[in-house]
Coordinates of C-alpha atoms in Angstrom, one line a residue:
M1 CA 0.0 0.0 0.0
N2 CA 1.2 3.5 -0.9
P3 CA 2.9 5.1 2.3
Q4 CA 1.0 8.4 1.7
A5 CA -2.3 6.6 1.4
K6 CA -1.6 4.6 4.6
L7 CA -0.6 7.8 6.5
L8 CA -3.8 9.6 5.3
S9 CA -5.9 6.6 6.4
I10 CA -4.3 6.4 9.9
T11 CA -4.5 10.2 10.3
S12 CA -8.2 10.2 9.4
L13 CA -8.8 7.4 12.0
F14 CA -7.3 9.5 14.6
L15 CA -9.2 12.5 13.5
G16 CA -12.5 10.6 13.4
S17 CA -12.1 9.1 16.8
T18 CA -11.1 12.5 18.3
I19 CA -14.1 14.3 16.7
T20 CA -16.6 11.6 18.1
I21 CA -14.9 11.4 21.6
T22 CA -14.8 15.2 22.1
S23 CA -18.2 16.3 20.6
N24 CA -21.3 17.4 22.4
H25 CA -23.6 17.6 19.4
W26 CA -25.0 14.4 17.7
I27 CA -24.1 15.5 14.2
M28 CA -20.4 16.0 15.0
A29 CA -20.4 12.5 16.7
W30 CA -22.0 11.0 13.6
T31 CA -19.5 12.8 11.3
G32 CA -16.5 11.3 13.3
L33 CA -17.9 7.8 13.0
E34 CA -18.4 8.2 9.3
I35 CA -14.8 9.5 8.9
N36 CA -13.6 6.4 10.8
T37 CA -15.6 4.0 8.6
L38 CA -14.2 5.5 5.4
A39 CA -10.7 5.7 6.7
I40 CA -10.4 2.0 7.7
L41 CA -11.8 0.8 4.3
P42 CA -8.6 1.1 2.4
L43 CA -6.7 -0.6 5.1
I44 CA -9.2 -3.6 5.1
S45 CA -9.0 -4.0 1.4
K46 CA -5.4 -3.3 0.9
S47 CA -4.3 -6.9 -0.1
H48 CA -6.8 -6.9 -3.1
H49 CA -7.8 -10.5 -2.3
P50 CA -11.4 -11.3 -3.0
R51 CA -11.8 -12.2 0.7
A52 CA -10.5 -8.7 1.7
I53 CA -12.8 -6.9 -0.8
E54 CA -15.8 -9.0 0.6
A55 CA -14.7 -8.0 4.2
A56 CA -14.5 -4.3 3.2
T57 CA -18.0 -4.4 1.5
K58 CA -19.6 -6.2 4.5
Y59 CA -18.0 -3.6 6.9
F60 CA -19.1 -0.6 4.9
L61 CA -22.7 -1.8 4.6
V62 CA -23.0 -2.7 8.3
Q63 CA -21.5 0.6 9.5
A64 CA -23.6 2.7 7.0
A65 CA -26.7 1.1 8.3
A66 CA -25.7 1.6 12.0
S67 CA -24.8 5.3 11.3
A68 CA -28.2 5.9 9.6
L69 CA -29.9 4.5 12.7
L70 CA -27.8 6.6 14.9
L71 CA -28.7 9.7 13.0
F72 CA -32.4 8.7 13.0
S73 CA -32.2 8.3 16.9
S74 CA -30.8 11.6 17.4
M75 CA -33.2 13.3 15.0
T76 CA -36.1 11.6 16.8
N77 CA -34.9 12.9 20.1
A78 CA -34.3 16.4 18.7
W79 CA -37.9 16.3 17.3
Y80 CA -39.5 15.5 20.6
T81 CA -37.2 17.4 23.1
G82 CA -35.5 20.1 21.0
Q83 CA -32.1 18.9 22.2
W84 CA -29.1 18.0 20.1
D85 CA -26.9 17.5 23.0
I86 CA -25.5 13.9 23.5
T87 CA -26.0 13.8 27.2
Q88 CA -29.7 15.0 26.8
L89 CA -31.0 11.8 25.1
T90 CA -34.3 11.3 27.0
H91 CA -36.9 10.0 24.6
P92 CA -37.4 6.2 25.1
T93 CA -37.7 5.4 21.4
S94 CA -34.4 7.3 20.7
C95 CA -32.7 5.4 23.6
L96 CA -33.8 2.0 22.0
L97 CA -32.7 3.0 18.6
L98 CA -29.3 4.3 19.8
T99 CA -28.7 1.0 21.8
T100 CA -29.4 -0.9 18.5
A101 CA -27.1 1.3 16.4
I102 CA -24.2 1.2 18.8
S103 CA -24.8 -2.7 19.2
I104 CA -24.5 -3.0 15.5
K105 CA -21.4 -0.8 15.4
L106 CA -19.6 -2.8 18.2
G107 CA -20.8 -6.3 17.1
L108 CA -22.9 -7.1 20.1
V109 CA -25.2 -10.2 19.7
P110 CA -27.7 -10.4 17.8
F111 CA -25.8 -8.0 15.5
H112 CA -22.5 -9.7 15.6
F113 CA -22.5 -11.6 12.3
W114 CA -20.3 -9.2 10.4
F115 CA -17.5 -9.0 12.9
P116 CA -15.8 -12.5 12.7
E117 CA -16.2 -12.4 8.9
V118 CA -14.7 -9.0 8.5
L119 CA -11.8 -9.9 10.8
Q120 CA -11.1 -13.1 8.9
G121 CA -10.8 -11.2 5.6
T122 CA -8.2 -8.7 6.8
S123 CA -4.6 -8.7 8.0
L124 CA -3.7 -9.2 11.6
T125 CA -2.7 -5.4 12.0
T126 CA -6.0 -4.2 10.5
G127 CA -7.9 -6.7 12.6
L128 CA -6.1 -5.3 15.6
L129 CA -7.4 -1.7 14.8
L130 CA -10.9 -3.1 14.2
A131 CA -11.0 -5.0 17.6
T132 CA -9.6 -2.1 19.7
A133 CA -9.3 1.5 18.3
L134 CA -12.5 1.4 16.3
K135 CA -14.5 0.2 19.3
F136 CA -13.5 3.3 21.4
P137 CA -15.8 6.0 19.7
P138 CA -19.0 4.0 19.9
I139 CA -18.3 2.9 23.6
T140 CA -17.7 6.6 24.4
L141 CA -21.2 7.4 23.0
L142 CA -22.6 4.6 25.2
L143 CA -20.9 6.1 28.2
L144 CA -22.3 9.6 27.5
T145 CA -25.8 8.3 27.2
S146 CA -25.7 5.6 29.9
P147 CA -28.1 7.3 32.5
S148 CA -30.9 7.1 30.0
L149 CA -30.4 3.6 28.5
N150 CA -32.6 0.6 29.3
P151 CA -30.7 -1.7 31.8
T152 CA -32.8 -4.8 31.1
L153 CA -32.1 -4.6 27.4
L154 CA -28.4 -4.2 28.0
T155 CA -28.3 -7.0 30.3
I156 CA -30.0 -9.3 27.9
L157 CA -27.6 -8.2 25.1
A158 CA -24.6 -8.6 27.4
V159 CA -25.5 -12.1 28.6
A160 CA -26.3 -13.2 25.0
S161 CA -22.9 -11.8 23.8
T162 CA -20.9 -13.6 26.5
A163 CA -22.8 -16.8 25.7
L164 CA -22.4 -16.7 21.9
G165 CA -18.8 -15.4 22.1
G166 CA -18.0 -18.5 24.1
W167 CA -20.0 -21.0 22.2
A168 CA -19.1 -19.9 18.7
G169 CA -15.3 -19.7 19.5
L170 CA -15.3 -23.4 20.6
N171 CA -15.1 -25.0 17.1
Q172 CA -12.9 -22.4 15.3
T173 CA -9.6 -23.2 13.8
Q174 CA -8.7 -19.7 12.6
T175 CA -7.0 -17.5 15.1
R176 CA -8.6 -14.3 13.8
K177 CA -12.1 -15.7 14.2
I178 CA -11.2 -17.0 17.7
L179 CA -10.1 -13.5 18.6
A180 CA -13.2 -12.0 17.0
F181 CA -15.4 -14.2 19.2
S182 CA -13.2 -13.3 22.2
S183 CA -13.9 -9.7 21.5
I184 CA -17.8 -10.3 21.3
S185 CA -17.5 -12.0 24.7
H186 CA -15.6 -9.1 26.3
L187 CA -18.1 -6.7 24.9
G188 CA -20.8 -8.5 26.8
W189 CA -18.8 -7.9 30.0
M190 CA -18.6 -4.2 29.2
A191 CA -22.3 -3.8 28.4
I192 CA -23.6 -5.6 31.5
I193 CA -22.0 -3.0 33.9
L194 CA -22.5 0.1 31.8
V195 CA -25.6 1.5 33.4
Y196 CA -24.5 0.8 37.0
N197 CA -20.9 1.9 36.7
P198 CA -19.8 3.4 33.4
K199 CA -16.2 4.0 34.7
L200 CA -15.8 0.2 35.2
T201 CA -16.9 -0.3 31.5
L202 CA -14.0 2.1 30.5
I203 CA -11.5 0.3 32.7
T204 CA -12.6 -3.1 31.3
F205 CA -12.2 -1.7 27.6
Y206 CA -8.7 -0.3 28.4
L207 CA -7.5 -3.6 30.0
Y208 CA -9.1 -5.6 27.1
C209 CA -7.1 -3.5 24.6
L210 CA -3.9 -3.9 26.7
M211 CA -4.3 -7.6 26.6
T212 CA -5.4 -8.0 23.0
I213 CA -2.7 -5.8 21.3
P214 CA 0.2 -7.9 22.4
I215 CA -1.6 -11.2 21.2
F216 CA -2.3 -9.7 17.8
L217 CA 1.4 -8.4 17.5
T218 CA 2.8 -11.7 18.6
L219 CA 0.7 -13.7 16.1
D220 CA 1.7 -11.2 13.4
T221 CA 5.4 -11.6 14.5
I222 CA 5.3 -15.4 14.3
K223 CA 3.1 -15.2 11.1
T224 CA 0.4 -17.5 12.5
L225 CA -3.2 -17.5 11.1
K226 CA -4.4 -21.1 11.9
L227 CA -4.2 -23.5 14.9
T228 CA -2.4 -26.1 12.7
T229 CA 0.4 -23.7 12.0
M230 CA 0.5 -22.6 15.7
S231 CA 2.0 -25.9 16.8
T232 CA 5.0 -25.6 14.5
A233 CA 5.5 -21.8 15.3
W234 CA 7.2 -22.3 18.8
T235 CA 10.6 -22.9 17.0
K236 CA 10.7 -19.4 15.4
I237 CA 10.8 -17.4 18.6
P238 CA 10.4 -19.7 21.7
P239 CA 10.3 -17.0 24.4
L240 CA 7.6 -15.0 22.7
T241 CA 5.5 -18.2 22.2
A242 CA 5.9 -19.1 25.8
T243 CA 4.6 -15.7 26.9
L244 CA 1.7 -16.0 24.4
M245 CA 0.4 -18.7 26.7
L246 CA 0.3 -16.3 29.7
M247 CA -1.3 -13.6 27.6
L248 CA -4.1 -16.0 26.5
L249 CA -4.7 -17.1 30.1
S250 CA -4.7 -13.3 31.1
L251 CA -7.4 -12.7 28.5
A252 CA -9.4 -15.7 29.8
G253 CA -9.3 -13.9 33.2
L254 CA -7.3 -16.2 35.4
P255 CA -6.5 -14.9 38.9
P256 CA -2.8 -14.0 39.1
L257 CA -2.9 -12.2 35.8
T258 CA -4.2 -8.8 34.6
G259 CA -7.5 -10.1 33.0
F260 CA -8.8 -11.3 36.4
L261 CA -9.1 -7.6 37.5
P262 CA -12.0 -6.4 35.3
K263 CA -14.0 -9.6 35.8
W264 CA -13.6 -9.5 39.6
L265 CA -14.6 -5.8 39.8
I266 CA -17.6 -6.4 37.5
I267 CA -18.9 -9.3 39.5
Q268 CA -18.4 -7.3 42.8
E269 CA -20.4 -4.4 41.4
L270 CA -23.3 -6.7 40.1
T271 CA -23.5 -8.3 43.6
K272 CA -23.8 -4.9 45.1
Q273 CA -26.6 -4.1 42.7
E274 CA -28.4 -7.3 44.0
M275 CA -27.9 -9.0 40.5
T276 CA -26.2 -12.1 41.9
P277 CA -28.0 -14.6 39.5
T278 CA -26.7 -12.4 36.4
A279 CA -23.2 -12.3 38.0
T280 CA -23.2 -16.1 38.4
I281 CA -24.5 -16.7 34.8
I282 CA -21.9 -14.4 33.3
A283 CA -19.1 -15.9 35.4
L284 CA -20.1 -19.5 34.3
L285 CA -20.3 -18.4 30.6
S286 CA -16.8 -17.0 30.7
L287 CA -15.6 -20.7 31.2
L288 CA -16.5 -21.4 27.6
G289 CA -14.0 -18.7 26.6
L290 CA -11.4 -20.2 29.0
F291 CA -11.7 -23.5 26.9
F292 CA -10.8 -22.0 23.6
Y293 CA -8.0 -19.8 25.1
L294 CA -6.6 -23.0 26.8
R295 CA -6.8 -24.7 23.3
L296 CA -4.9 -21.9 21.7
A297 CA -2.3 -21.9 24.5
Y298 CA -2.0 -25.8 24.2
C299 CA -1.4 -25.5 20.4
A300 CA 1.0 -22.8 20.8
T301 CA 3.3 -24.1 23.6
I302 CA 2.4 -27.6 24.8
T303 CA 2.2 -29.6 21.5
L304 CA 5.3 -30.7 19.6
P305 CA 5.0 -31.3 16.0
P306 CA 5.6 -35.0 15.2
N307 CA 8.2 -34.3 12.4
S308 CA 11.0 -31.8 12.1
I309 CA 10.0 -28.9 9.8
N310 CA 12.7 -27.5 7.6
H311 CA 12.4 -23.7 7.8
M312 CA 14.6 -20.8 8.5
K313 CA 15.1 -20.0 12.2
Q314 CA 14.1 -16.4 13.0
W315 CA 17.0 -15.3 15.2
Q316 CA 16.3 -11.6 15.2
T317 CA 13.1 -9.6 14.9
N318 CA 12.7 -6.0 14.4
K319 CA 14.2 -4.2 17.6
S320 CA 11.5 -1.4 17.9
T321 CA 8.6 -3.8 17.7
K322 CA 10.4 -6.2 20.2
M323 CA 10.6 -3.4 22.8
F324 CA 7.0 -2.3 22.2
I325 CA 5.7 -5.9 22.3
T326 CA 7.8 -6.7 25.6
T327 CA 6.3 -3.6 27.4
L328 CA 2.8 -4.6 26.4
I329 CA 3.2 -8.3 27.4
T330 CA 4.6 -7.2 30.8
L331 CA 1.6 -4.9 31.3
S332 CA -0.9 -7.6 30.1
I333 CA 0.3 -10.1 32.5
M334 CA 1.4 -8.2 35.6
L335 CA -1.0 -5.4 36.4
L336 CA -3.1 -7.2 39.0
P337 CA -1.0 -6.2 42.1
L338 CA -1.7 -2.5 41.2
S339 CA -5.4 -3.0 41.5
P340 CA -5.7 -1.5 45.1
M341 CA -4.6 1.8 43.7

């Protein structure tokens, strides 16, 4: 891809996200989301593979529909209340439409179908942007409107997302699809606590990004797209593959690692809100996710290929990315002791 075109796309992504995050007016927020959608399309379709073109088309159609719904929601609210301010979304129909629009943008169940397909059609680096950076503006809009959203609807969407993210990820063999279903499952954890403690949603999102970025970068470094190639990848950079297991277990939310922190806080908050049955259900559903993370970890680090594969050993990787990945890996595994702060 042309460096100037790539720079333009990435700058537009930053610009679109900044406009949405900092705006008070619905039209400005919508403009930012549209800029984001148009800026990521060249990055999705840059390989010119039919799969990538299909992914870009699906992404465009879904995001355009969601943006139209968002605009319709804000116009309905302005029609009834005379308010264009994001925090003044009070009309019930508008709140319902907004929840639907943002669910489509994020890929919450039952509007999740596009997300694994789009992630499967792109490169790992673009997939990383789709799973982290592009989720931030819609989540910001949900945070700003959280006092007026319907808690029952969000709880149903959240439990469904956690369940489906776990179930659908079980029989996948493609690493990108597994990470897509993992993202859907984590979105469920963020949505369930949104109405009761919006700050906790934001912390969960930050920690999810912190754990997902090094996993995508590691898979990109060892050039692994399928579970079958994962078992032979350990010979390339053994230390990196060994830490990949810890990162996956952190994403699953096992106690001594960073990923345990958001789940612990969310279950604690749900119990305070006297939603113990919901907390129990969502905690049990996270075991489904644990299974496929363990399967990934098992393929990456515990299996040995039955025959010796003749390929070049990768003794050295890029120094700058090595430092960046190392820092992120450390954060994604060892942040739990800081939780009392």
